[in-house]
Tab-separated table of C-alpha atoms and ligand atoms in Angstrom:
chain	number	residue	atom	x	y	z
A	1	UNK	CA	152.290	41.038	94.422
A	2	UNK	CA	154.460	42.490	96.943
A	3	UNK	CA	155.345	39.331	98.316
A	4	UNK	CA	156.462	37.803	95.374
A	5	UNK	CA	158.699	41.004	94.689
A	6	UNK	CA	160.884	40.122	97.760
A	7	UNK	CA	161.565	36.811	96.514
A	8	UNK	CA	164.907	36.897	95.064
A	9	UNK	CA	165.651	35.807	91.502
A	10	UNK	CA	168.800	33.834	90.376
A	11	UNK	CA	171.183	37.058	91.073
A	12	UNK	CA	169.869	38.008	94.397
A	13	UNK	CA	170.773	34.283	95.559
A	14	UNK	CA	174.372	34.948	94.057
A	15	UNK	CA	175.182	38.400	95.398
A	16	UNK	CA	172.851	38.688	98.280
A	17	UNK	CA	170.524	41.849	98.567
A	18	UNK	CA	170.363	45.164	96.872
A	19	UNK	CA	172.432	47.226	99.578
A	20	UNK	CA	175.606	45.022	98.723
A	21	UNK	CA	174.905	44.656	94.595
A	22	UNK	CA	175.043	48.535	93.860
A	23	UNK	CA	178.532	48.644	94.776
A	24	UNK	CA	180.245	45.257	94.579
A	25	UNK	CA	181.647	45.252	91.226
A	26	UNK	CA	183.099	41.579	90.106
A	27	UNK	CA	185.812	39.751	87.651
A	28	UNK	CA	183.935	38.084	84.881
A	29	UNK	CA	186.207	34.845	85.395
A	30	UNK	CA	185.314	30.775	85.404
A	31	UNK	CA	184.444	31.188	89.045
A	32	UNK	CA	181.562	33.520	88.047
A	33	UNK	CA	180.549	32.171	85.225
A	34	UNK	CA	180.557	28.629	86.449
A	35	UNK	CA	178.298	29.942	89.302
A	36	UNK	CA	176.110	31.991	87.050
A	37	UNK	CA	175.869	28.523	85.498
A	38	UNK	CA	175.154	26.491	88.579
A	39	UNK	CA	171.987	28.761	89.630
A	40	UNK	CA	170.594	28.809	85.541
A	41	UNK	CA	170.758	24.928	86.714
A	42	UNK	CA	168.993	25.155	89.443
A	43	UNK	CA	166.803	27.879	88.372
A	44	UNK	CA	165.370	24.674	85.790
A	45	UNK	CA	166.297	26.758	82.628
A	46	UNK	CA	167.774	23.398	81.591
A	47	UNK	CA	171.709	22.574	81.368
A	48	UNK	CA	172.215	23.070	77.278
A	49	UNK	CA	170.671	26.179	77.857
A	50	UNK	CA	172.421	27.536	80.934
A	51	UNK	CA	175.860	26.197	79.196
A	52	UNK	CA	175.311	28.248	76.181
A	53	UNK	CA	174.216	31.616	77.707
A	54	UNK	CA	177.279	30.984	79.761
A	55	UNK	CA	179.488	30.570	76.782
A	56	UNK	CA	177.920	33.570	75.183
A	57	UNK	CA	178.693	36.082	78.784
A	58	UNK	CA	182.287	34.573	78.257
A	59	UNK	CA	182.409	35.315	75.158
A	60	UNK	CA	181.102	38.682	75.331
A	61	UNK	CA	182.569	39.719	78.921
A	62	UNK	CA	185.423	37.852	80.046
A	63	UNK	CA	187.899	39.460	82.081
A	64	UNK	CA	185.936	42.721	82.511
A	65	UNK	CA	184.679	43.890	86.043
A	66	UNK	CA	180.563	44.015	86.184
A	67	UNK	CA	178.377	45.444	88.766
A	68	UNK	CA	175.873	43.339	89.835
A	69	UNK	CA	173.567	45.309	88.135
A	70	UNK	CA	175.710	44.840	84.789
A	71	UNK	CA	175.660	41.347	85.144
A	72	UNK	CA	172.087	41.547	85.792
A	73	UNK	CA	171.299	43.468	82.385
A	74	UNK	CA	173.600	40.887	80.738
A	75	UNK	CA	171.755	37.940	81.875
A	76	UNK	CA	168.348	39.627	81.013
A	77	UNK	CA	168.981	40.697	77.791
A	78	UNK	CA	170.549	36.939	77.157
A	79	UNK	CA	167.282	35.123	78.469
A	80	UNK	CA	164.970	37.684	76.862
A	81	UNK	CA	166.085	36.978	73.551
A	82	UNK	CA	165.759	33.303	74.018
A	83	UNK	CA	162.467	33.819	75.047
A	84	UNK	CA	160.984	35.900	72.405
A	85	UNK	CA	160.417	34.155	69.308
A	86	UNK	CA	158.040	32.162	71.912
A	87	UNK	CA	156.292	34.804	72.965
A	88	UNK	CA	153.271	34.561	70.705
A	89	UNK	CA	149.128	35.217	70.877
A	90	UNK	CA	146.992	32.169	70.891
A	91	UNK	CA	146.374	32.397	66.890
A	92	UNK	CA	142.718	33.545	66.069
A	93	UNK	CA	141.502	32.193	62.714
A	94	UNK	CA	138.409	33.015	60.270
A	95	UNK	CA	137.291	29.404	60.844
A	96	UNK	CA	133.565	28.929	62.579
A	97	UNK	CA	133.678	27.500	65.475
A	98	UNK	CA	137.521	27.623	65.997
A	99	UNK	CA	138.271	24.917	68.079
A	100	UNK	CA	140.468	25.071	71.073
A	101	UNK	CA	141.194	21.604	72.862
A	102	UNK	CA	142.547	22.436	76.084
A	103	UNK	CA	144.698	19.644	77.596
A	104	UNK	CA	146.903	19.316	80.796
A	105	UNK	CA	147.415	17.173	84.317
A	106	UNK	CA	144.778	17.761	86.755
A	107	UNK	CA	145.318	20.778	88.942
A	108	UNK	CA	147.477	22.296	86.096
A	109	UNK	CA	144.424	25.150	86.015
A	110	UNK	CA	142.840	24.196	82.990
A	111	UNK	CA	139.056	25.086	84.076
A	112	UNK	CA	140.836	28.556	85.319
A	113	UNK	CA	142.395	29.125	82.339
A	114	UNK	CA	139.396	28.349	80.389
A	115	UNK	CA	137.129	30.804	82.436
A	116	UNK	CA	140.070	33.138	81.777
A	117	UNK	CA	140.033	32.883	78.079
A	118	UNK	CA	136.483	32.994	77.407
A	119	UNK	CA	136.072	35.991	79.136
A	120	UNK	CA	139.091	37.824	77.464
A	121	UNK	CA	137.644	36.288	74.274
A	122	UNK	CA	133.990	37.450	75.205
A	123	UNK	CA	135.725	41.025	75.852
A	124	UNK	CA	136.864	41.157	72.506
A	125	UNK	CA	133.853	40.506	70.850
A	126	UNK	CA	133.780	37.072	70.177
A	127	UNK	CA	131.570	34.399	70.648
A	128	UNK	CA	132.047	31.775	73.383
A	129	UNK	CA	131.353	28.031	73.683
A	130	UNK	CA	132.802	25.886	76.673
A	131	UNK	CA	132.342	21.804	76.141
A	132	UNK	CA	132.891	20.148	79.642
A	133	UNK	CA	135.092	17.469	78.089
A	134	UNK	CA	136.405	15.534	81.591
A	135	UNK	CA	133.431	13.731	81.663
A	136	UNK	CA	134.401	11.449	84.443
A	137	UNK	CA	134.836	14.460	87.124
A	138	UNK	CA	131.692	15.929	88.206
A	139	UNK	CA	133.168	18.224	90.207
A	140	UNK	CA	135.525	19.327	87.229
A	141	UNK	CA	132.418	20.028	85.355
A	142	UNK	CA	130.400	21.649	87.919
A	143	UNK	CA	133.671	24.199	88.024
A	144	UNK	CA	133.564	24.315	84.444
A	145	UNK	CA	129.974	25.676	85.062
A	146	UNK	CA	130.944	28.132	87.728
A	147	UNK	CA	133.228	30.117	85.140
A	148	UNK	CA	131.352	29.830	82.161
A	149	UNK	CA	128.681	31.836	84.650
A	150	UNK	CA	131.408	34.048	85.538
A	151	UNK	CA	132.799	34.864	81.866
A	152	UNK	CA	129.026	34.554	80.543
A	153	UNK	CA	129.809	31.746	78.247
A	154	UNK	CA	127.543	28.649	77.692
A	155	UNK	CA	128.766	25.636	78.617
A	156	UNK	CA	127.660	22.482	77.142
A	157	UNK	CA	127.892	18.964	79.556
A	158	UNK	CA	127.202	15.458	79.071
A	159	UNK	CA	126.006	12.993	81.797
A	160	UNK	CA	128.645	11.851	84.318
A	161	UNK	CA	131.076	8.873	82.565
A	162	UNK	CA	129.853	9.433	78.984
A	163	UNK	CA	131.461	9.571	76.030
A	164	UNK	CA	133.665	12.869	75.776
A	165	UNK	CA	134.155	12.400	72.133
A	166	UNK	CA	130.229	12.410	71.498
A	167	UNK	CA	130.310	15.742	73.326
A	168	UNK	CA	132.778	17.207	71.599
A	169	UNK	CA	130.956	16.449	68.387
A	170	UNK	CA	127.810	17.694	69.560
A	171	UNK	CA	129.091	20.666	71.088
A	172	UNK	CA	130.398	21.257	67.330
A	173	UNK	CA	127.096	21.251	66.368
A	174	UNK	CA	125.641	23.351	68.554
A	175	UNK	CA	128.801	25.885	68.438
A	176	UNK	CA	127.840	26.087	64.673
A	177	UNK	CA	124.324	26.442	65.123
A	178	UNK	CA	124.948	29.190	67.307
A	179	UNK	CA	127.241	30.824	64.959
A	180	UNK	CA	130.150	30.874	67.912
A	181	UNK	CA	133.354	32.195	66.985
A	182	UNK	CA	135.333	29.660	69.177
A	183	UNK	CA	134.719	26.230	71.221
A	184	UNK	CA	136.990	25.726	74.169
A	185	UNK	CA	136.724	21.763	75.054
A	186	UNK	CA	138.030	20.820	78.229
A	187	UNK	CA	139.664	17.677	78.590
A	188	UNK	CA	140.725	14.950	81.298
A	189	UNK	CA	143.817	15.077	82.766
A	190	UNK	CA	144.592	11.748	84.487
A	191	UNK	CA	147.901	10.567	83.489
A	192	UNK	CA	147.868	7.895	86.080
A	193	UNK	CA	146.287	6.017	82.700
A	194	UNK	CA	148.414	6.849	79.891
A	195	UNK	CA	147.065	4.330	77.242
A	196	UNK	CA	142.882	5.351	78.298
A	197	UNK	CA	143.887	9.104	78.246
A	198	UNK	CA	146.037	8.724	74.903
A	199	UNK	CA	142.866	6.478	73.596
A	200	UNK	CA	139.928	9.308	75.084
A	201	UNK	CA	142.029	12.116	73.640
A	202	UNK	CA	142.927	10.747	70.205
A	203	UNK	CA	139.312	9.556	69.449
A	204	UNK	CA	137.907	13.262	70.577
A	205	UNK	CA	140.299	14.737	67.837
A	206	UNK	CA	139.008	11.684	65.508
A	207	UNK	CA	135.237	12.547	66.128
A	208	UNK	CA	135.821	16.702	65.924
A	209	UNK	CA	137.723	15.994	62.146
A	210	UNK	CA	134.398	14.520	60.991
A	211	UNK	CA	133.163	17.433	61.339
A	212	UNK	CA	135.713	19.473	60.416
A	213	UNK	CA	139.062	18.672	58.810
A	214	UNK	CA	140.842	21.611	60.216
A	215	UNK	CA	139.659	20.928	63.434
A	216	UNK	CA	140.953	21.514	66.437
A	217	UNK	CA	142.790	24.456	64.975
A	218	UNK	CA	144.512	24.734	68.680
A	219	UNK	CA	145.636	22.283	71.469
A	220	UNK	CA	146.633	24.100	74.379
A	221	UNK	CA	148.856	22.492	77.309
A	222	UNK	CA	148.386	24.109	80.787
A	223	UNK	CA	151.198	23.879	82.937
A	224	UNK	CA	151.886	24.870	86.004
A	225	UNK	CA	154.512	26.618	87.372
A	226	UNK	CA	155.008	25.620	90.744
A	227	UNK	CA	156.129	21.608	89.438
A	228	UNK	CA	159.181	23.384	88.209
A	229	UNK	CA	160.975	20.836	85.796
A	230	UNK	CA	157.836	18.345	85.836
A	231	UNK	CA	156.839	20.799	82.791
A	232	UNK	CA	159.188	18.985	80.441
A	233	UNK	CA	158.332	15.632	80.995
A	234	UNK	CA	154.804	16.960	80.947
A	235	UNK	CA	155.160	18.550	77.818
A	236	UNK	CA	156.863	15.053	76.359
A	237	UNK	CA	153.796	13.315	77.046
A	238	UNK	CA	151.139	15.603	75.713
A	239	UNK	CA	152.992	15.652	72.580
A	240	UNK	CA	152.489	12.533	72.255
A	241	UNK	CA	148.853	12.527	73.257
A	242	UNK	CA	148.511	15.109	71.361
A	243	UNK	CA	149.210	17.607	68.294
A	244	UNK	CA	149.916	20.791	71.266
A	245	UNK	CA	150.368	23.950	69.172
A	246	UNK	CA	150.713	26.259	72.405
A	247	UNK	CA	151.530	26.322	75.979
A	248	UNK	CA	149.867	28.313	79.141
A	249	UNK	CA	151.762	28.906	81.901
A	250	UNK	CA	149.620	29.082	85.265
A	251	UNK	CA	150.653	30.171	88.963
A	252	UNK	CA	153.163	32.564	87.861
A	253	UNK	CA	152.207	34.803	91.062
A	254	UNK	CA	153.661	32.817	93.935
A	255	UNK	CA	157.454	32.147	94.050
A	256	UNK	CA	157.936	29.996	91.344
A	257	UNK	CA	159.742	32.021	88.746
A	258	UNK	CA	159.130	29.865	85.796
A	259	UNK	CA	162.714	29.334	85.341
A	260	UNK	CA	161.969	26.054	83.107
A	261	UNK	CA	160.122	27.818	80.480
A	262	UNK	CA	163.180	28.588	79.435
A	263	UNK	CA	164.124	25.060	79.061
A	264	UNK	CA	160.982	24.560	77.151
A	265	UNK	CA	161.366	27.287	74.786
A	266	UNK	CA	164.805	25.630	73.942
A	267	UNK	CA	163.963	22.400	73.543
A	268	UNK	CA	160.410	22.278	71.896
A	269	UNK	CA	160.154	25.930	70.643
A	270	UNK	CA	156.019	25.947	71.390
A	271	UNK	CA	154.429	28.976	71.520
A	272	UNK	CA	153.669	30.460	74.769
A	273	UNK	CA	150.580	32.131	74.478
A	274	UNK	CA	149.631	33.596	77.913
A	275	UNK	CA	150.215	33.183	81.748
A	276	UNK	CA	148.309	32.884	84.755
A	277	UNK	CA	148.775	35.059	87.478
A	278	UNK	CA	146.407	34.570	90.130
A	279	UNK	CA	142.987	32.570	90.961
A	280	UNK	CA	140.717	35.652	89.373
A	281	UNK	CA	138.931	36.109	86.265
A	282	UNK	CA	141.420	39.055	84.908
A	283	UNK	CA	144.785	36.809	86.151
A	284	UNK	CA	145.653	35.934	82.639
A	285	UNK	CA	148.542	38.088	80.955
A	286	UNK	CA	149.842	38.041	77.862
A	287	UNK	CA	153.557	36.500	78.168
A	288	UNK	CA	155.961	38.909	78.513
A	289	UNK	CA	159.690	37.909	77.402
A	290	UNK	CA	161.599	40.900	78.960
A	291	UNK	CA	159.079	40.949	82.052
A	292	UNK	CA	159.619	37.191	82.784
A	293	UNK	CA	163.441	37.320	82.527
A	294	UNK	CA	163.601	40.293	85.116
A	295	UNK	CA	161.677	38.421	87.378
A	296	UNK	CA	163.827	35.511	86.921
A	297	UNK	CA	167.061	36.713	86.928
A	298	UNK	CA	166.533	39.815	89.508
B	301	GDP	P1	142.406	21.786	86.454
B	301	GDP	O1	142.259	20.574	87.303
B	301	GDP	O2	143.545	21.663	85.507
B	301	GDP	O3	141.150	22.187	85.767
B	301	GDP	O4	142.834	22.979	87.457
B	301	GDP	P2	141.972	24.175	88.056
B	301	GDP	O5	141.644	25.176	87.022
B	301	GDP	O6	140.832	23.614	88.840
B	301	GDP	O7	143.040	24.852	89.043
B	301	GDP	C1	143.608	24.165	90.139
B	301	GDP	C2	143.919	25.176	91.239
B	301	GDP	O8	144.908	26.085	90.804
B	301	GDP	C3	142.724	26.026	91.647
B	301	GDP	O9	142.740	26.185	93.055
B	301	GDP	C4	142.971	27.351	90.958
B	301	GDP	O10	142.401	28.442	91.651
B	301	GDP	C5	144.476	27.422	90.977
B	301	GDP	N1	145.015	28.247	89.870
B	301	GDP	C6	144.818	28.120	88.552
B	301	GDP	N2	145.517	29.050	87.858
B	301	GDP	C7	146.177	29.803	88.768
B	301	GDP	C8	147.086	30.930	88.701
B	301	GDP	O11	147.465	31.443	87.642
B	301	GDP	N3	147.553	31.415	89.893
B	301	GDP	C9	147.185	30.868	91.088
B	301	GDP	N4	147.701	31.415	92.197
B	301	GDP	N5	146.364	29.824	91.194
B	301	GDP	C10	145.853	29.289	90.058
């Protein structure tokens, strides 16, 4: 989005606008680095990390004179390999169904990034089952409903306030019976109860192992980007809740660059399997380590 393009990264903040960074060229000295550190900081990428690509620029560069542009390269060639190893596909397995629990605060843009997957998933040729898992929302099932429609996916629903864990099993059974490929089960996402969310989500996973051991063979978190370092605490707390083998990124269109995924990546090393970038039914993209870091750093 064009909008988003004029929002400057960590660089532009530094050195001002493109006119003045083509020919501006600058002492690599502890002034520079220390404020190349200060805006990693405030960019969330997380102080360990910000300390140790500094120590690396310092290592590499000290003393020389850098365009901005240099400095630029520098700093996205230093973030991009940090963020690769992350940088991985939501695993697809031989296992029938393959069972994806999706978990994450409300708003995060689970029931988007549900809609999203099943029809990228649906594109690809596999079969799709959605189990409306936040049993106490109607409205966060009726959504649920509106992109299954829109992907073409069934999606299976229990009665307002019952049991999600009795859902989940029976959507298991009916996923099998219909010889789907994969079950996507939505989940609740009020933290405001900690111990009834840990409780709901740990006796879904209890219920879905009785019917298969393996099961669920992913646990996405869905973050979103615009609550900045909120992620990590986030990401503490699902990890307790729950066994999260990949993360999903949403709202990666507006201005928030994401900056704390880079935090993330350094302190849990989870896989980031895809990011949302925009309200539509084709705003998912696969995450894109060298993409992100220009954004961020530009
Ligand atoms: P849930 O409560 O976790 O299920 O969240 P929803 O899927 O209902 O999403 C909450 C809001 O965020 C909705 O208005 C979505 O349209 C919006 N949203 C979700 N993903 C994205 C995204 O990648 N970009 C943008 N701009 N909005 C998003």
């Amino acid at each position: 989005a064009p909008e988003a393009a004029e929002k400057p990264g960590l660089l532009g903040r530094m050195f001002g606008r493109r006119e003045a960074q083509k020919v501006v060229r600058r002492t690599v000295d502890d002034d520079m680095l220390e404020s190349l550190e200060d805006l990693m900081i405030t960019s969330d990428m997380g102080v360990d990390t910000a300390m140790r690509v500094t120590a690396n620029i310092s290592e590499s560069h000290y003393g020389k004179k850098l365009s901005v542009d240099e400095i630029k390269a520098v700093l996205v060639s230093e973030v991009t390999r940090i963020m690769e190893p992350v940088a991985v596909p939501m695993p697809l397995y031989s296992k029938r169904p393959q069972v994806v629990l999706i978990v994450g605060v409300n708003g995060a843009g689970k029931t988007t990034t549900i809609g999203k997957l099943a029809s990228q998933f649906t594109a690809a040729g596999k079969k799709v089952v959605i189990a409306a898992g936040d049993t106490f929302r109607a409205a966060a099932v009726e959504q649920l409903q509106v992109w299954g429609d829109r992907a073409g996916v069934p999606v299976l629903t229990a009665p307002e306030g019952s049991d999600p864990a009795s859902l989940a099993f029976d959507a298991m059974t009916q996923a099998e019976a219909d010889g789907a490929d994969l079950l996507m089960i939505d989940t609740a996402g009020r933290l405001q109860n900690r111990s009834d969310l840990m409780e709901e989500l740990a006796k879904i996973v209890r219920v879905i192992k009785k019917k298969d051991e393996s099961a669920p063979h992913n646990t996405l978190l869905v973050l979103d980007a615009t609550t900045g370092q909120n992620a990590l605490s986030q990401v503490g707390t699902f990890q307790d809740l729950a066994d999260v083998s990949g993360l999903v990124m949403t709202k990666l269109d507006g201005t928030a660059k994401g900056g704390v995924l880079v935090a993330l990546a350094d302190k849990f090393a989870l896989p980031i399997h895809a990011i949302g970038v925009g309200e539509q039914i084709d705003d998912l993209a696969p995450f894109d380590p060298e993409e992100f870091s220009r954004a961020l750093i530009g």
